[in-house]
Short mmCIF file of C-alpha atoms in Angstrom, two decimals:
data_model
loop_
_atom_site.label_atom_id
_atom_site.label_comp_id
_atom_site.label_asym_id
_atom_site.label_seq_id
_atom_site.Cartn_x
_atom_site.Cartn_y
_atom_site.Cartn_z
CA UNK A 21 111.54 -129.01 -11.74
CA UNK A 22 108.33 -130.58 -10.51
CA UNK A 23 105.98 -132.10 -13.17
CA UNK A 24 103.24 -129.65 -12.32
CA UNK A 25 105.58 -126.73 -13.12
CA UNK A 26 106.53 -127.88 -16.62
CA UNK A 27 106.26 -124.83 -18.89
CA UNK A 28 105.24 -124.50 -22.47
CA UNK A 29 105.34 -122.05 -25.35
CA UNK A 30 103.05 -122.18 -28.40
CA UNK A 31 104.49 -120.49 -31.56
CA UNK A 32 101.76 -119.69 -34.05
CA UNK A 33 101.97 -119.01 -37.82
CA UNK A 34 99.21 -118.20 -40.21
CA UNK A 35 95.53 -117.32 -40.08
CA UNK A 36 93.01 -116.63 -37.36
CA UNK A 37 91.95 -120.29 -37.36
CA UNK A 38 95.51 -121.22 -36.27
CA UNK A 39 95.54 -118.55 -33.64
CA UNK A 40 92.28 -119.98 -32.27
CA UNK A 41 93.66 -123.59 -32.46
CA UNK A 42 96.65 -122.40 -30.40
CA UNK A 43 94.25 -121.28 -27.75
CA UNK A 44 92.88 -124.79 -27.69
CA UNK A 45 96.47 -126.30 -27.51
CA UNK A 46 97.26 -124.00 -24.58
CA UNK A 47 94.04 -125.02 -22.84
CA UNK A 48 94.82 -128.73 -23.25
CA UNK A 49 98.35 -128.30 -22.01
CA UNK A 50 97.32 -126.37 -18.95
CA UNK A 51 94.66 -128.99 -18.12
CA UNK A 52 97.50 -131.56 -18.45
CA UNK A 53 99.54 -129.69 -15.81
CA UNK A 54 101.74 -127.37 -17.89
CA UNK A 55 102.15 -123.68 -17.16
CA UNK A 56 102.62 -121.05 -19.78
CA UNK A 57 106.23 -119.86 -19.99
CA UNK A 58 107.06 -116.27 -19.32
CA UNK A 59 107.86 -114.26 -22.43
CA UNK A 60 111.54 -114.50 -21.75
CA UNK A 61 111.28 -117.84 -20.09
CA UNK A 62 112.89 -121.15 -21.14
CA UNK A 63 110.04 -123.65 -21.89
CA UNK A 64 110.14 -127.34 -21.24
CA UNK A 65 107.87 -127.69 -24.25
CA UNK A 66 107.72 -125.75 -27.56
CA UNK A 67 104.79 -126.33 -29.85
CA UNK A 68 104.83 -124.97 -33.43
CA UNK A 69 101.44 -124.54 -34.85
CA UNK A 70 102.31 -124.18 -38.56
CA UNK A 71 100.88 -122.75 -41.75
CA UNK A 72 101.28 -124.24 -45.25
CA UNK A 73 99.99 -121.22 -47.21
CA UNK A 74 103.34 -119.55 -48.02
CA UNK A 75 105.94 -121.09 -50.35
CA UNK A 76 108.71 -120.70 -47.72
CA UNK A 77 106.61 -121.91 -44.77
CA UNK A 78 108.81 -125.01 -44.36
CA UNK A 79 112.02 -122.92 -44.47
CA UNK A 80 110.72 -120.88 -41.57
CA UNK A 81 109.76 -123.96 -39.55
CA UNK A 82 113.04 -125.89 -40.17
CA UNK A 83 115.06 -122.81 -39.39
CA UNK A 84 113.37 -122.52 -35.99
CA UNK A 85 113.74 -126.21 -35.36
CA UNK A 86 117.45 -126.03 -36.19
CA UNK A 87 118.01 -123.25 -33.71
CA UNK A 88 116.25 -125.31 -31.02
CA UNK A 89 118.32 -128.47 -31.55
CA UNK A 90 121.25 -127.45 -29.32
CA UNK A 91 118.87 -126.13 -26.61
CA UNK A 92 117.15 -129.48 -26.55
CA UNK A 93 120.46 -131.18 -25.94
CA UNK A 94 121.25 -128.79 -23.15
CA UNK A 95 117.94 -129.08 -21.36
CA UNK A 96 117.06 -132.53 -20.13
CA UNK A 97 113.43 -133.53 -20.76
CA UNK A 98 112.67 -130.67 -23.14
CA UNK A 99 110.17 -131.65 -25.95
CA UNK A 100 109.26 -130.16 -29.29
CA UNK A 101 105.96 -130.69 -31.08
CA UNK A 102 104.90 -129.64 -34.55
CA UNK A 103 101.22 -129.33 -35.55
CA UNK A 104 98.98 -127.45 -37.88
CA UNK A 105 98.70 -127.34 -41.68
CA UNK A 106 102.33 -127.92 -42.60
CA UNK A 107 102.39 -130.94 -40.28
CA UNK A 108 99.24 -132.24 -41.93
CA UNK A 109 100.90 -131.87 -45.30
CA UNK A 110 104.53 -132.97 -44.57
CA UNK A 111 103.91 -135.67 -42.02
CA UNK A 112 106.98 -137.98 -41.73
CA UNK A 113 109.16 -135.49 -43.65
CA UNK A 114 109.41 -133.32 -40.45
CA UNK A 115 110.89 -136.09 -38.35
CA UNK A 116 113.22 -137.09 -41.19
CA UNK A 117 114.58 -133.51 -41.52
CA UNK A 118 114.56 -132.75 -37.80
CA UNK A 119 114.83 -136.05 -35.88
CA UNK A 120 114.94 -134.21 -32.50
CA UNK A 121 111.21 -133.39 -32.85
CA UNK A 122 109.13 -135.42 -30.32
CA UNK A 123 105.59 -135.16 -31.78
CA UNK A 124 103.99 -134.41 -35.16
CA UNK A 125 100.19 -134.02 -35.17
CA UNK A 126 97.75 -132.70 -37.69
CA UNK A 127 94.83 -130.34 -37.89
CA UNK A 128 92.25 -132.99 -37.02
CA UNK A 129 93.63 -134.33 -33.75
CA UNK A 130 94.93 -131.43 -31.71
CA UNK A 131 93.14 -133.00 -28.66
CA UNK A 132 95.67 -135.82 -28.72
CA UNK A 133 98.74 -133.65 -28.06
CA UNK A 134 99.13 -134.30 -24.28
CA UNK A 135 98.92 -138.06 -24.74
CA UNK A 136 101.39 -137.99 -27.67
CA UNK A 137 103.87 -136.05 -25.57
CA UNK A 138 103.62 -138.53 -22.76
CA UNK A 139 104.01 -141.48 -25.17
CA UNK A 140 107.10 -139.83 -26.78
CA UNK A 141 108.69 -139.37 -23.33
CA UNK A 142 108.03 -143.01 -22.33
CA UNK A 143 108.96 -144.64 -25.63
CA UNK A 144 111.92 -142.26 -26.24
CA UNK A 145 111.02 -141.87 -29.95
CA UNK A 146 109.07 -139.46 -32.09
CA UNK A 147 105.25 -139.87 -32.29
CA UNK A 148 103.62 -138.97 -35.63
CA UNK A 149 99.81 -139.01 -35.73
CA UNK A 150 97.91 -137.52 -38.66
CA UNK A 151 94.18 -138.17 -39.03
CA UNK A 152 92.36 -137.64 -42.30
CA UNK A 153 89.09 -136.34 -40.81
CA UNK A 154 87.99 -134.38 -37.80
CA UNK A 155 87.65 -136.55 -34.69
CA UNK A 156 86.36 -133.99 -32.22
CA UNK A 157 85.11 -130.51 -32.95
CA UNK A 158 87.78 -128.17 -31.45
CA UNK A 159 85.17 -126.21 -29.46
CA UNK A 160 84.77 -129.20 -27.08
CA UNK A 161 88.42 -128.85 -25.99
CA UNK A 162 89.61 -126.75 -23.12
CA UNK A 163 90.86 -123.24 -24.10
CA UNK A 164 93.30 -120.76 -22.78
CA UNK A 165 92.07 -117.52 -24.31
CA UNK A 166 94.78 -114.96 -25.12
CA UNK A 167 92.41 -112.11 -24.33
CA UNK A 168 90.18 -111.55 -21.28
CA UNK A 169 87.89 -109.23 -23.20
CA UNK A 170 87.69 -110.46 -26.81
CA UNK A 171 87.32 -114.01 -28.08
CA UNK A 172 87.22 -116.12 -31.23
CA UNK A 173 84.30 -118.53 -31.53
CA UNK A 174 84.56 -121.12 -34.36
CA UNK A 175 81.21 -121.72 -36.10
CA UNK A 176 82.61 -124.20 -38.61
CA UNK A 177 85.86 -125.94 -39.68
CA UNK A 178 87.09 -126.86 -43.15
CA UNK A 179 86.10 -125.48 -46.49
CA UNK A 180 84.06 -126.69 -49.45
CA UNK A 181 85.64 -124.29 -52.01
CA UNK A 182 88.24 -125.34 -54.52
CA UNK A 183 90.26 -122.21 -55.12
CA UNK A 184 93.29 -123.11 -57.33
CA UNK A 185 95.72 -121.11 -55.10
CA UNK A 186 94.60 -122.59 -51.72
CA UNK A 187 95.63 -125.77 -49.99
CA UNK A 188 93.52 -125.25 -46.93
CA UNK A 189 90.59 -127.62 -48.01
CA UNK A 190 93.09 -130.37 -48.52
CA UNK A 191 94.56 -129.95 -45.07
CA UNK A 192 91.46 -128.99 -42.95
CA UNK A 193 88.89 -131.08 -44.84
CA UNK A 194 85.29 -130.36 -45.93
CA UNK A 195 83.26 -127.83 -44.04
CA UNK A 196 81.59 -129.10 -40.84
CA UNK A 197 79.20 -126.76 -39.08
CA UNK A 198 78.54 -126.54 -35.32
CA UNK A 199 74.97 -126.51 -34.15
CA UNK A 200 73.71 -122.98 -33.46
CA UNK A 201 72.80 -123.89 -29.88
CA UNK A 202 76.38 -125.02 -29.19
CA UNK A 203 77.82 -121.79 -30.62
CA UNK A 204 75.44 -119.56 -28.65
CA UNK A 205 76.14 -121.52 -25.47
CA UNK A 206 79.87 -120.89 -25.88
CA UNK A 207 79.23 -117.19 -26.52
CA UNK A 208 77.00 -116.91 -23.43
CA UNK A 209 79.68 -118.62 -21.34
CA UNK A 210 82.33 -116.28 -22.63
CA UNK A 211 80.16 -113.22 -21.83
CA UNK A 212 79.62 -114.61 -18.31
CA UNK A 213 83.47 -114.64 -17.94
CA UNK A 214 83.70 -111.00 -18.93
CA UNK A 215 84.16 -111.10 -22.69
CA UNK A 216 82.48 -108.15 -24.43
CA UNK A 217 83.58 -108.76 -28.07
CA UNK A 218 83.22 -112.01 -30.13
CA UNK A 219 84.48 -112.76 -33.55
CA UNK A 220 82.67 -115.67 -35.30
CA UNK A 221 85.26 -117.69 -37.18
CA UNK A 222 85.25 -119.98 -40.15
CA UNK A 223 87.02 -120.52 -43.45
CA UNK A 224 83.80 -119.33 -45.05
CA UNK A 225 81.35 -118.12 -42.44
CA UNK A 226 78.45 -117.32 -44.65
CA UNK A 227 78.19 -120.80 -46.09
CA UNK A 228 77.44 -121.74 -42.47
CA UNK A 229 74.26 -123.79 -42.55
CA UNK A 230 75.09 -126.00 -45.51
CA UNK A 231 75.39 -128.95 -43.10
CA UNK A 232 72.13 -127.89 -41.43
CA UNK A 233 70.00 -127.40 -44.51
CA UNK A 234 69.32 -123.74 -43.75
CA UNK A 235 70.55 -121.14 -46.22
CA UNK A 236 69.82 -118.34 -43.71
CA UNK A 237 71.50 -119.95 -40.76
CA UNK A 238 74.31 -117.35 -40.58
CA UNK A 239 72.08 -114.32 -40.53
CA UNK A 240 69.94 -116.05 -37.90
CA UNK A 241 73.07 -116.64 -35.85
CA UNK A 242 74.03 -112.94 -36.05
CA UNK A 243 70.57 -111.92 -34.91
CA UNK A 244 70.66 -114.47 -32.06
CA UNK A 245 73.96 -112.93 -30.88
CA UNK A 246 72.12 -109.70 -30.68
CA UNK A 247 69.90 -111.13 -27.95
CA UNK A 248 72.84 -112.01 -25.59
CA UNK A 249 72.93 -109.49 -22.79
CA UNK A 250 76.36 -108.06 -22.08
CA UNK A 251 77.78 -108.92 -25.53
CA UNK A 252 78.72 -105.51 -26.92
CA UNK A 253 80.46 -106.25 -30.20
CA UNK A 254 80.04 -109.08 -32.73
CA UNK A 255 82.34 -109.49 -35.72
CA UNK A 256 82.91 -112.30 -38.22
CA UNK A 257 85.64 -113.46 -40.63
CA UNK A 258 85.82 -114.43 -43.33
CA UNK A 259 82.87 -114.53 -45.74
CA UNK A 260 83.02 -115.39 -49.39
CA UNK A 261 81.42 -113.23 -52.11
CA UNK A 262 79.74 -116.28 -53.63
CA UNK A 263 77.66 -116.96 -50.50
CA UNK A 264 77.16 -113.38 -49.22
CA UNK A 265 73.37 -112.80 -49.26
CA UNK A 266 71.00 -109.91 -48.58
CA UNK A 267 69.77 -111.49 -45.35
CA UNK A 268 73.27 -111.18 -43.86
CA UNK A 269 73.42 -107.47 -44.82
CA UNK A 270 70.04 -106.92 -43.20
CA UNK A 271 71.12 -108.73 -40.03
CA UNK A 272 74.29 -106.61 -39.79
CA UNK A 273 72.30 -103.39 -40.30
CA UNK A 274 69.52 -104.29 -37.88
CA UNK A 275 71.38 -105.95 -34.99
CA UNK A 276 72.87 -103.24 -32.76
CA UNK A 277 75.82 -105.24 -31.47
CA UNK A 278 76.92 -106.54 -34.87
CA UNK A 279 79.59 -104.11 -35.96
CA UNK A 280 79.50 -102.29 -39.26
CA UNK A 281 82.72 -103.87 -40.39
CA UNK A 282 83.20 -106.34 -43.17
CA UNK A 283 86.12 -108.30 -44.44
CA UNK A 284 85.27 -109.29 -48.07
CA UNK A 285 88.14 -111.08 -49.92
CA UNK A 286 88.43 -109.85 -53.50
CA UNK A 287 91.67 -111.65 -54.62
CA UNK A 288 91.48 -110.19 -58.11
CA UNK A 289 89.32 -107.66 -59.94
CA UNK A 290 89.78 -109.48 -63.26
CA UNK A 291 87.02 -111.84 -64.34
CA UNK A 292 89.62 -113.88 -66.33
CA UNK A 293 91.86 -114.28 -63.24
CA UNK A 294 88.89 -115.00 -60.96
CA UNK A 295 87.90 -117.78 -63.33
CA UNK A 296 91.45 -119.17 -63.29
CA UNK A 297 91.41 -118.96 -59.50
CA UNK A 298 88.10 -120.88 -59.49
CA UNK A 299 86.47 -118.03 -57.57
CA UNK A 300 82.70 -118.37 -58.27
CA UNK A 301 81.90 -114.65 -58.62
CA UNK A 302 82.93 -111.91 -60.98
CA UNK A 303 83.72 -108.19 -60.65
CA UNK A 304 80.17 -107.05 -61.12
CA UNK A 305 78.92 -109.35 -58.37
CA UNK A 306 81.64 -108.16 -55.94
CA UNK A 307 81.00 -104.50 -56.52
CA UNK A 308 77.26 -105.11 -56.23
CA UNK A 309 77.77 -106.49 -52.72
CA UNK A 310 79.87 -103.48 -51.72
CA UNK A 311 77.10 -101.22 -53.05
CA UNK A 312 74.40 -103.01 -51.10
CA UNK A 313 76.44 -102.96 -47.86
CA UNK A 314 77.09 -99.21 -48.15
CA UNK A 315 73.40 -98.54 -48.95
CA UNK A 316 72.42 -100.39 -45.74
CA UNK A 317 75.35 -99.15 -43.63
CA UNK A 318 76.94 -95.97 -44.99
CA UNK A 319 79.46 -96.02 -42.18
CA UNK A 320 80.65 -99.56 -42.87
CA UNK A 321 84.46 -100.17 -42.89
CA UNK A 322 85.22 -102.75 -45.61
CA UNK A 323 88.59 -104.56 -45.90
CA UNK A 324 89.76 -107.19 -48.36
CA UNK A 325 92.45 -109.61 -49.47
CA UNK A 326 94.13 -109.23 -52.83
CA UNK A 327 96.65 -111.49 -54.59
CA UNK A 328 98.94 -109.85 -57.09
CA UNK A 329 100.73 -111.76 -59.85
CA UNK A 330 98.52 -114.90 -60.15
CA UNK A 331 99.71 -117.03 -63.05
CA UNK A 332 98.58 -115.62 -66.38
CA UNK A 333 97.72 -112.21 -64.92
CA UNK A 334 98.16 -109.60 -67.65
CA UNK A 335 98.61 -105.81 -67.29
CA UNK A 336 94.99 -105.46 -68.31
CA UNK A 337 93.96 -107.95 -65.63
CA UNK A 338 95.87 -106.04 -63.01
CA UNK A 339 94.29 -102.73 -64.11
CA UNK A 340 90.93 -104.35 -63.37
CA UNK A 341 92.02 -105.04 -59.84
CA UNK A 342 93.05 -101.37 -59.45
CA UNK A 343 89.69 -100.39 -60.87
CA UNK A 344 87.81 -102.39 -58.17
CA UNK A 345 90.08 -100.95 -55.49
CA UNK A 346 89.15 -97.43 -56.63
CA UNK A 347 85.46 -98.26 -56.77
CA UNK A 348 85.19 -100.21 -53.47
CA UNK A 349 87.37 -97.75 -51.46
CA UNK A 350 88.43 -100.33 -48.95
CA UNK A 351 89.43 -99.09 -45.51
CA UNK A 352 92.45 -101.39 -45.78
CA UNK A 353 93.60 -104.35 -47.81
CA UNK A 354 95.74 -107.41 -46.93
CA UNK A 355 97.85 -107.63 -50.06
CA UNK A 356 99.88 -110.69 -51.09
CA UNK A 357 102.37 -111.38 -53.89
CA UNK A 358 101.36 -114.71 -55.37
CA UNK A 359 103.60 -117.53 -54.21
CA UNK A 360 103.35 -121.19 -55.16
CA UNK A 361 101.56 -123.39 -52.64
CA UNK A 362 102.89 -126.89 -53.19
CA UNK A 363 99.94 -129.24 -53.86
CA UNK A 364 97.69 -126.60 -55.46
CA UNK A 365 96.62 -126.44 -59.14
CA UNK A 366 97.98 -122.87 -59.50
CA UNK A 367 101.52 -124.03 -58.68
CA UNK A 368 101.47 -126.13 -61.89
CA UNK A 369 99.95 -123.44 -64.14
CA UNK A 370 101.84 -121.99 -67.12
CA UNK A 371 102.61 -118.32 -67.36
CA UNK A 372 104.03 -117.84 -63.87
CA UNK A 373 104.70 -114.10 -63.56
CA UNK A 374 108.32 -112.95 -63.19
CA UNK A 375 109.18 -111.62 -59.75
CA UNK A 376 110.11 -108.19 -61.04
CA UNK A 377 106.66 -107.77 -62.67
CA UNK A 378 104.84 -108.94 -59.61
CA UNK A 379 106.82 -106.52 -57.39
CA UNK A 380 106.09 -103.57 -59.68
CA UNK A 381 102.36 -104.29 -59.68
CA UNK A 382 102.40 -104.91 -55.97
CA UNK A 383 104.04 -101.55 -55.28
CA UNK A 384 101.43 -99.72 -57.42
CA UNK A 385 98.62 -101.45 -55.57
CA UNK A 386 100.12 -100.58 -52.18
CA UNK A 387 100.51 -96.96 -53.22
CA UNK A 388 96.85 -96.71 -54.37
CA UNK A 389 95.45 -98.49 -51.31
CA UNK A 390 97.53 -96.31 -48.93
CA UNK A 391 96.09 -93.19 -50.62
CA UNK A 392 92.52 -94.51 -50.29
CA UNK A 393 93.04 -95.69 -46.68
CA UNK A 394 94.28 -92.25 -45.71
CA UNK A 395 91.38 -90.47 -47.44
CA UNK A 396 88.87 -92.70 -45.83
CA UNK A 397 90.49 -92.34 -42.36
CA UNK A 398 90.49 -88.54 -42.73
CA UNK A 399 86.66 -88.73 -42.82
CA UNK A 400 86.78 -89.97 -39.17
CA UNK A 401 88.41 -86.69 -37.94
CA UNK A 402 85.99 -84.84 -35.64
CA UNK A 403 83.94 -87.98 -34.87
CA UNK A 404 83.35 -89.16 -31.30
CA UNK A 405 84.04 -92.86 -31.03
CA UNK A 406 83.82 -95.39 -28.21
CA UNK A 407 87.12 -97.36 -28.12
CA UNK A 408 87.53 -100.79 -26.64
CA UNK A 409 90.87 -100.49 -24.84
CA UNK A 410 93.26 -103.17 -26.06
CA UNK A 411 96.42 -104.80 -24.80
CA UNK A 412 99.48 -104.78 -27.07
CA UNK A 413 97.95 -102.88 -29.99
CA UNK A 414 100.09 -99.79 -29.71
CA UNK A 415 103.81 -100.58 -29.96
CA UNK A 416 104.72 -97.05 -28.91
CA UNK A 417 102.24 -96.60 -26.11
CA UNK A 418 104.76 -96.80 -23.29
CA UNK A 419 106.93 -94.15 -24.97
CA UNK A 420 104.07 -91.78 -25.92
CA UNK A 421 102.01 -92.26 -22.67
CA UNK A 422 99.06 -93.21 -24.86
CA UNK A 423 96.63 -96.10 -24.92
CA UNK A 424 95.30 -97.95 -27.95
CA UNK A 425 92.16 -99.77 -28.94
CA UNK A 426 89.64 -100.56 -31.56
CA UNK A 427 86.68 -98.39 -32.75
CA UNK A 428 83.39 -100.15 -33.46
CA UNK A 429 84.37 -100.48 -37.12
CA UNK A 430 87.70 -102.06 -36.05
CA UNK A 431 89.92 -99.07 -36.92
CA UNK A 432 92.97 -98.81 -34.65
CA UNK A 433 92.86 -95.66 -32.43
CA UNK A 434 95.67 -94.28 -30.29
CA UNK A 435 94.50 -91.81 -27.59
CA UNK A 436 95.77 -89.83 -24.65
CA UNK A 437 95.83 -91.75 -21.40
CA UNK A 438 92.90 -90.56 -19.21
CA UNK A 439 93.57 -89.31 -15.71
CA UNK A 440 91.49 -92.07 -14.14
CA UNK A 441 92.69 -95.68 -14.30
CA UNK A 442 91.79 -97.49 -17.51
CA UNK A 443 92.26 -101.22 -18.11
CA UNK A 444 92.16 -103.30 -21.31
CA UNK A 445 88.53 -104.19 -21.81
CA UNK A 446 87.24 -100.88 -20.58
CA UNK A 447 85.56 -98.39 -23.01
CA UNK A 448 86.87 -94.84 -23.57
CA UNK A 449 84.97 -92.30 -25.68
CA UNK A 450 87.30 -89.88 -27.57
CA UNK A 451 87.21 -87.35 -30.38
CA UNK A 452 89.39 -88.13 -33.38
CA UNK A 453 91.84 -85.29 -34.24
CA UNK A 454 94.18 -86.86 -36.77
CA UNK A 455 94.16 -89.62 -39.34
CA UNK A 456 97.03 -91.67 -40.79
CA UNK A 457 96.61 -94.49 -43.36
CA UNK A 458 96.63 -97.21 -40.73
CA UNK A 459 95.44 -95.55 -37.53
CA UNK A 460 93.53 -92.71 -35.99
CA UNK A 461 94.72 -90.41 -33.20
CA UNK A 462 92.74 -88.69 -30.45
CA UNK A 463 95.03 -86.06 -28.97
CA UNK A 464 92.65 -84.34 -26.55
CA UNK A 465 91.38 -85.58 -23.17
CA UNK A 466 88.92 -88.47 -23.07
CA UNK A 467 85.28 -87.52 -23.17
CA UNK A 468 84.27 -90.38 -20.90
CA UNK A 469 85.54 -93.64 -19.41
CA UNK A 470 83.32 -96.64 -18.86
CA UNK A 471 84.69 -99.44 -16.68
CA UNK A 472 83.41 -102.82 -17.78
CA UNK A 473 83.19 -106.43 -16.69
CA UNK A 474 85.82 -107.11 -19.29
CA UNK A 475 88.18 -104.76 -17.55
CA UNK A 476 87.43 -106.58 -14.26
CA UNK A 477 88.17 -109.91 -15.96
CA UNK A 478 91.48 -108.54 -17.31
CA UNK A 479 92.44 -107.30 -13.82
CA UNK A 480 91.62 -110.68 -12.25
CA UNK A 481 93.75 -112.46 -14.80
CA UNK A 482 96.69 -110.13 -14.15
CA UNK A 483 96.44 -110.86 -10.42
CA UNK A 484 96.40 -114.59 -11.06
CA UNK A 485 99.45 -114.36 -13.38
CA UNK A 486 101.34 -112.35 -10.79
CA UNK A 487 100.75 -115.09 -8.28
CA UNK A 488 102.09 -117.85 -10.65
CA UNK A 489 105.33 -119.55 -9.58
CA UNK A 490 108.37 -118.70 -11.75
CA UNK A 491 110.59 -121.56 -13.06
CA UNK A 492 114.37 -121.65 -13.33
CA UNK A 493 115.83 -119.80 -16.38
CA UNK A 494 118.51 -121.69 -18.41
CA UNK A 495 119.16 -119.10 -21.16
CA UNK A 496 117.74 -121.03 -24.07
CA UNK A 497 117.56 -119.28 -27.52
CA UNK A 498 114.52 -117.20 -28.37
CA UNK A 499 112.01 -118.67 -30.78
CA UNK A 500 110.11 -116.66 -33.44
CA UNK A 501 107.37 -114.52 -32.02
CA UNK A 502 103.86 -116.04 -32.24
CA UNK A 503 101.21 -114.27 -34.39
CA UNK A 504 98.71 -113.41 -31.70
CA UNK A 505 96.23 -110.60 -31.41
CA UNK A 506 95.11 -108.74 -28.32
CA UNK A 507 91.73 -108.38 -30.04
CA UNK A 508 90.34 -110.15 -33.04
CA UNK A 509 91.14 -108.42 -36.29
CA UNK A 510 90.09 -108.93 -39.88
CA UNK A 511 92.46 -110.20 -42.43
CA UNK A 512 93.82 -113.60 -43.36
CA UNK A 513 96.25 -115.55 -45.39
CA UNK A 514 94.56 -114.96 -48.70
CA UNK A 515 92.66 -118.27 -48.64
CA UNK A 516 89.15 -116.99 -48.03
#
């Protein structure tokens, strides 16, 4: 195979920040002459972009590396690289446990991957490079966006919080903010390429400005996005209740292209548990934010993250979480059973909750949230919504002859395929006829179809992909599916 046709696959685990980093890794590799492998193709290079949040994260990685070992022996010149948070944490351990890995790199030096791969090939030994601080802001690196119509835009990296359950600050470092002009320039460039939806991304987006000495920098950034012609939808994830201020609520309510959708991590409704988590807000503060958001934007869809079974959590503590869920009426919740994160203070705390107790509480929380989600979604029946047509959102679309996409508030909508051609990135207005806990359905004909520049961009990308040369298939084993989204969604790993 010619060098220019070397193929790659990036396997992504974890949060939106990792998904966005993987887009950077793909861009770097394509600039270095690699081509993305077909879904069923046999890559010359596999890159694992790892997450260290879950207790069994290393088991998942080493299981995948073990399955690749015989494939690497079979395919001459094949390389394996491991990056991301687990690589930053485990470092030399990875090569010791899986000596067939060629490159290990951390969260601060993703731009070095092509050079490390070349060095590993020349020197015939593993290259391990972990930096302790950010060398180049990731936004300066080339990017291969997974979507032609929706894009992540990082406004900061790192985190200044010290939550006892979270290892992210130790692995990604202190918060560093990008200059507003650089962010807006990237957004404008994306819009010029056809993107119509942007999600501003950070570990804690509304502490943005701490580096710049401006406490209202984030709300100003939202308003500035409202001035970009052609940008139809702006979202952000994830904020922190401690830093969420009234000027942000006003900017959301008053800027037409900022969507009335908010992901606000709760983690626990108990003041005692929040204190043990080192979360610098309490139940009253959290519910006060929800009340203010709903007063300014009655149609706002609010989602959250909740951890069940944090060390020391009592039945009374858990009841407080259920109380907040009932009061806040979240559209949906990303719920997690507490698991030890090696290297975090919570992992060493006394009163770790037995698995059976955690499971029972978790099941009760899920049942309550499902009931609320369904009730809230039923309120959408009869509404006319403009849907941004998505790619890969509806797993049954081919079988049901439907299309899927996101409403302005980010609810997932399945709808009847219009008679006229519709592409991902186009807008379709439909009337909602049915609601389920996790999606809406529009069973009648579309009210209108609006072809967009984003649809044009998707069509152009498809044509380019169809013209790409196909490599030789060697029947290598399948690797775990990457966590990738056709359009940015709220939710995270419970670290926000």
